[in-house]
mmCIF file of C-alpha atoms in Angstrom:
data_model
loop_
_atom_site.group_PDB
_atom_site.id
_atom_site.type_symbol
_atom_site.label_atom_id
_atom_site.label_comp_id
_atom_site.label_asym_id
_atom_site.label_seq_id
_atom_site.Cartn_x
_atom_site.Cartn_y
_atom_site.Cartn_z
ATOM 1 C CA MET M 1 3.203 -32.096 -20.555
ATOM 2 C CA LYS M 2 4.056 -35.662 -21.719
ATOM 3 C CA LYS M 3 1.983 -34.906 -25.283
ATOM 4 C CA LEU M 4 4.181 -31.638 -25.338
ATOM 5 C CA LEU M 5 7.472 -33.472 -24.712
ATOM 6 C CA THR M 6 6.644 -36.057 -27.336
ATOM 7 C CA VAL M 7 5.770 -33.364 -29.933
ATOM 8 C CA ALA M 8 8.778 -31.441 -29.184
ATOM 9 C CA LEU M 9 10.971 -34.638 -29.592
ATOM 10 C CA LEU M 10 9.591 -35.510 -32.838
ATOM 11 C CA THR M 11 10.005 -31.969 -34.048
ATOM 12 C CA ILE M 12 13.790 -32.122 -33.176
ATOM 13 C CA SER M 13 14.097 -35.702 -34.857
ATOM 14 C CA CYS M 14 12.545 -34.380 -38.086
ATOM 15 C CA PHE M 15 15.072 -31.225 -37.899
ATOM 16 C CA LEU M 16 18.031 -33.304 -37.065
ATOM 17 C CA TYR M 17 17.537 -35.487 -39.988
ATOM 18 C CA SER M 18 17.186 -32.643 -42.502
ATOM 19 C CA GLU M 19 20.345 -31.138 -44.558
ATOM 20 C CA SER M 20 22.451 -28.888 -42.660
ATOM 21 C CA ILE M 21 23.371 -25.342 -43.877
ATOM 22 C CA ASN M 22 25.534 -22.712 -42.187
ATOM 23 C CA ALA M 23 23.848 -19.175 -42.095
ATOM 24 C CA GLN M 24 24.068 -16.049 -39.747
ATOM 25 C CA SER M 25 22.436 -17.014 -36.292
ATOM 26 C CA PHE M 26 20.682 -13.810 -36.186
ATOM 27 C CA GLU M 27 19.854 -11.390 -38.887
ATOM 28 C CA LYS M 28 16.945 -8.613 -39.605
ATOM 29 C CA GLY M 29 13.287 -10.125 -40.457
ATOM 30 C CA GLN M 30 14.171 -13.369 -38.663
ATOM 31 C CA LYS M 31 11.530 -14.872 -36.586
ATOM 32 C CA ASN M 32 11.735 -17.570 -33.894
ATOM 33 C CA PHE M 33 9.299 -19.555 -32.128
ATOM 34 C CA SER M 34 10.480 -21.156 -28.787
ATOM 35 C CA VAL M 35 9.147 -23.699 -26.142
ATOM 36 C CA GLY M 36 10.838 -24.710 -23.147
ATOM 37 C CA VAL M 37 10.412 -25.826 -19.535
ATOM 38 C CA GLY M 38 11.206 -23.301 -16.680
ATOM 39 C CA ALA M 39 12.265 -22.940 -13.197
ATOM 40 C CA GLY M 40 10.252 -21.150 -11.002
ATOM 41 C CA TYR M 41 7.551 -22.321 -8.349
ATOM 42 C CA GLY M 42 7.171 -25.668 -9.927
ATOM 43 C CA LEU M 43 8.147 -26.940 -13.207
ATOM 44 C CA GLY M 44 6.863 -24.483 -15.775
ATOM 45 C CA VAL M 45 6.231 -24.372 -19.549
ATOM 46 C CA ASN M 46 7.231 -21.147 -21.566
ATOM 47 C CA VAL M 47 6.696 -20.399 -25.124
ATOM 48 C CA GLY M 48 7.684 -17.119 -27.124
ATOM 49 C CA VAL M 49 7.794 -15.752 -30.632
ATOM 50 C CA ASP M 50 10.795 -13.041 -31.703
ATOM 51 C CA TYR M 51 10.974 -10.963 -34.639
ATOM 52 C CA ALA M 52 14.448 -9.346 -35.612
ATOM 53 C CA ILE M 53 13.692 -5.792 -36.371
ATOM 54 C CA SER M 54 17.373 -5.147 -37.095
ATOM 55 C CA ASP M 55 20.601 -7.001 -36.717
ATOM 56 C CA LEU M 56 21.393 -6.343 -33.218
ATOM 57 C CA ILE M 57 17.321 -6.006 -31.490
ATOM 58 C CA SER M 58 14.297 -8.382 -31.582
ATOM 59 C CA ILE M 59 11.025 -7.765 -29.944
ATOM 60 C CA GLY M 60 8.542 -10.547 -29.167
ATOM 61 C CA ALA M 61 5.877 -11.947 -26.983
ATOM 62 C CA ILE M 62 5.787 -14.569 -24.241
ATOM 63 C CA GLY M 63 3.711 -16.843 -22.356
ATOM 64 C CA ALA M 64 4.356 -19.215 -19.223
ATOM 65 C CA PHE M 65 2.357 -21.280 -16.985
ATOM 66 C CA SER M 66 3.412 -23.074 -13.694
ATOM 67 C CA SER M 67 1.983 -25.013 -11.157
ATOM 68 C CA ARG M 68 3.004 -26.801 -7.999
ATOM 69 C CA SER M 69 0.557 -28.973 -5.209
ATOM 70 C CA TYR M 70 1.748 -30.008 -1.939
ATOM 71 C CA GLY M 71 0.043 -32.865 0.137
ATOM 72 C CA TYR M 72 0.156 -32.542 4.149
ATOM 73 C CA VAL M 73 -1.600 -34.648 6.642
ATOM 74 C CA LEU M 74 -4.631 -32.616 7.001
ATOM 75 C CA SER M 75 -4.679 -30.778 3.806
ATOM 76 C CA ASN M 76 -3.472 -29.823 0.234
ATOM 77 C CA TYR M 77 -2.000 -26.634 -1.103
ATOM 78 C CA ARG M 78 -1.771 -25.787 -4.845
ATOM 79 C CA VAL M 79 -0.342 -22.414 -6.474
ATOM 80 C CA THR M 80 -0.741 -21.665 -10.436
ATOM 81 C CA TYR M 81 1.264 -19.118 -12.022
ATOM 82 C CA LEU M 82 0.064 -17.385 -15.740
ATOM 83 C CA SER M 83 2.284 -14.943 -17.169
ATOM 84 C CA VAL M 84 1.957 -12.939 -20.701
ATOM 85 C CA GLY M 85 3.752 -10.215 -21.820
ATOM 86 C CA GLY M 86 6.235 -8.502 -24.209
ATOM 87 C CA ARG M 87 10.230 -8.844 -24.680
ATOM 88 C CA ALA M 88 12.961 -7.090 -26.272
ATOM 89 C CA ALA M 89 16.759 -8.389 -26.788
ATOM 90 C CA LEU M 90 19.733 -7.224 -27.865
ATOM 91 C CA HIS M 91 21.921 -9.799 -29.724
ATOM 92 C CA PHE M 92 25.583 -9.617 -29.729
ATOM 93 C CA GLY M 93 26.598 -12.873 -31.777
ATOM 94 C CA LYS M 94 28.024 -10.854 -34.442
ATOM 95 C CA TYR M 95 30.752 -9.428 -32.246
ATOM 96 C CA LEU M 96 31.917 -12.772 -31.347
ATOM 97 C CA LYS M 97 33.693 -13.100 -34.493
ATOM 98 C CA GLU M 98 36.454 -10.569 -32.898
ATOM 99 C CA ILE M 99 37.247 -12.834 -30.224
ATOM 100 C CA GLY M 100 37.419 -15.947 -32.484
ATOM 101 C CA ILE M 101 34.316 -17.567 -31.887
ATOM 102 C CA ASN M 102 32.139 -18.666 -34.869
ATOM 103 C CA GLU M 103 29.073 -16.720 -34.855
ATOM 104 C CA ASP M 104 27.232 -18.832 -37.423
ATOM 105 C CA LYS M 105 25.720 -21.092 -34.805
ATOM 106 C CA LEU M 106 25.812 -19.035 -31.767
ATOM 107 C CA ASP M 107 23.151 -16.055 -30.780
ATOM 108 C CA PRO M 108 23.958 -14.734 -27.088
ATOM 109 C CA TYR M 109 21.482 -11.896 -26.269
ATOM 110 C CA VAL M 110 20.382 -9.884 -23.048
ATOM 111 C CA GLY M 111 17.281 -8.360 -22.711
ATOM 112 C CA ALA M 112 14.336 -6.977 -20.797
ATOM 113 C CA VAL M 113 10.557 -8.640 -20.577
ATOM 114 C CA GLY M 114 7.606 -6.743 -19.306
ATOM 115 C CA GLY M 115 3.923 -7.898 -18.891
ATOM 116 C CA PHE M 116 1.062 -9.308 -16.585
ATOM 117 C CA ARG M 117 1.204 -12.274 -14.057
ATOM 118 C CA THR M 118 -1.457 -13.942 -12.314
ATOM 119 C CA VAL M 119 -1.181 -16.220 -9.167
ATOM 120 C CA LYS M 120 -4.014 -18.418 -7.968
ATOM 121 C CA TYR M 121 -3.561 -20.667 -4.723
ATOM 122 C CA ASN M 122 -5.980 -23.139 -2.892
ATOM 123 C CA ASP M 123 -5.512 -24.851 0.819
ATOM 124 C CA THR M 124 -7.935 -27.325 1.919
ATOM 125 C CA TYR M 125 -6.984 -26.928 5.675
ATOM 126 C CA SER M 126 -9.515 -27.142 7.797
ATOM 127 C CA THR M 127 -11.954 -24.668 6.062
ATOM 128 C CA TYR M 128 -11.532 -24.300 2.167
ATOM 129 C CA TYR M 129 -9.224 -21.363 1.700
ATOM 130 C CA SER M 130 -8.447 -19.721 -1.993
ATOM 131 C CA GLY M 131 -7.326 -16.612 -3.464
ATOM 132 C CA ALA M 132 -5.775 -14.905 -6.412
ATOM 133 C CA ALA M 133 -3.769 -11.946 -7.133
ATOM 134 C CA ALA M 134 -2.629 -10.207 -10.484
ATOM 135 C CA GLY M 135 -0.049 -7.647 -11.006
ATOM 136 C CA ILE M 136 2.751 -6.147 -13.556
ATOM 137 C CA MET M 137 5.679 -8.423 -14.098
ATOM 138 C CA LEU M 138 9.091 -6.701 -15.132
ATOM 139 C CA GLY M 139 12.401 -8.233 -15.339
ATOM 140 C CA GLY M 140 15.663 -8.983 -17.454
ATOM 141 C CA TYR M 141 17.478 -12.013 -18.716
ATOM 142 C CA VAL M 142 20.335 -13.198 -20.523
ATOM 143 C CA GLY M 143 20.681 -16.144 -22.872
ATOM 144 C CA ALA M 144 21.936 -17.877 -26.003
ATOM 145 C CA ARG M 145 20.450 -19.960 -28.639
ATOM 146 C CA TYR M 146 22.970 -22.571 -30.087
ATOM 147 C CA TYR M 147 21.943 -23.633 -33.758
ATOM 148 C CA ILE M 148 22.303 -27.283 -34.227
ATOM 149 C CA LYS M 149 20.645 -27.149 -37.822
ATOM 150 C CA GLU M 150 20.228 -24.023 -40.192
ATOM 151 C CA LYS M 151 16.561 -23.476 -38.341
ATOM 152 C CA LEU M 152 16.619 -25.489 -35.224
ATOM 153 C CA ALA M 153 18.380 -24.455 -31.981
ATOM 154 C CA ILE M 154 18.535 -25.162 -28.324
ATOM 155 C CA TYR M 155 18.335 -22.430 -25.838
ATOM 156 C CA ALA M 156 19.049 -21.400 -22.059
ATOM 157 C CA GLU M 157 17.927 -18.124 -20.552
ATOM 158 C CA GLY M 158 18.285 -17.018 -17.041
ATOM 159 C CA GLY M 159 16.847 -13.947 -15.197
ATOM 160 C CA VAL M 160 14.106 -12.534 -13.371
ATOM 161 C CA PRO M 161 11.110 -13.573 -13.397
ATOM 162 C CA TYR M 162 11.903 -16.824 -15.431
ATOM 163 C CA SER M 163 14.497 -19.210 -16.322
ATOM 164 C CA SER M 164 14.059 -21.885 -18.996
ATOM 165 C CA LEU M 165 15.867 -24.635 -21.360
ATOM 166 C CA GLY M 166 14.333 -25.461 -24.600
ATOM 167 C CA ILE M 167 14.014 -25.508 -28.160
ATOM 168 C CA SER M 168 13.657 -22.693 -30.729
ATOM 169 C CA LEU M 169 12.631 -22.970 -34.478
ATOM 170 C CA LYS M 170 13.755 -20.039 -37.078
ATOM 171 C CA PHE M 171 11.195 -19.283 -39.862
#
C-alpha cells in the first residue's frame, strides 16, 4: 500500500509541474485510467479504465480489493473482498455551461456497474474456520473528475457496491 501511494504521489508531481492546457473534460475517444482508495469492508484499492464511445457515454472495466482483520482475545478474524467487472457512465459536463459552470475542468457522471465479487473469511476461534462465497455484483454510482492539469484529475465516486477517491489520468 505504501509503494502504491508513493507511485501515485510521484505521478501527480510529474503532472503538476507540466504545462497546463485547458481542454474539454470529456470527449469521444478519450481514455482514462483511475486509481483510488475506497470505503467498504476495510480500506480498499480500486483501479479502472474508461473509454468514451461518444461525447456522453463511457464504458470500462474495474477491479477492487479490500481486506480487514480483527484480533480478539482468543481468535483472529479476517475477511477479504475481490471484485472485477464492467461499468458504463453518462457524462453530463457539457451541460454545465448552461448554468454558468466551466465544464473544461469538471466531468460529472452517473453510471452502472456489473461484475463478479468474491468474499473469503478466516476465523481461528477454537478450531480453524474459513469459508468463501462468490456472486454477481450489480450497482450504481455518481461521481465527478476535476482536472488539475490537462491529463490529470482527482475524482470522487459514491454508490453501491463501492465508493472511492483517487486520481485519474487521461490518455
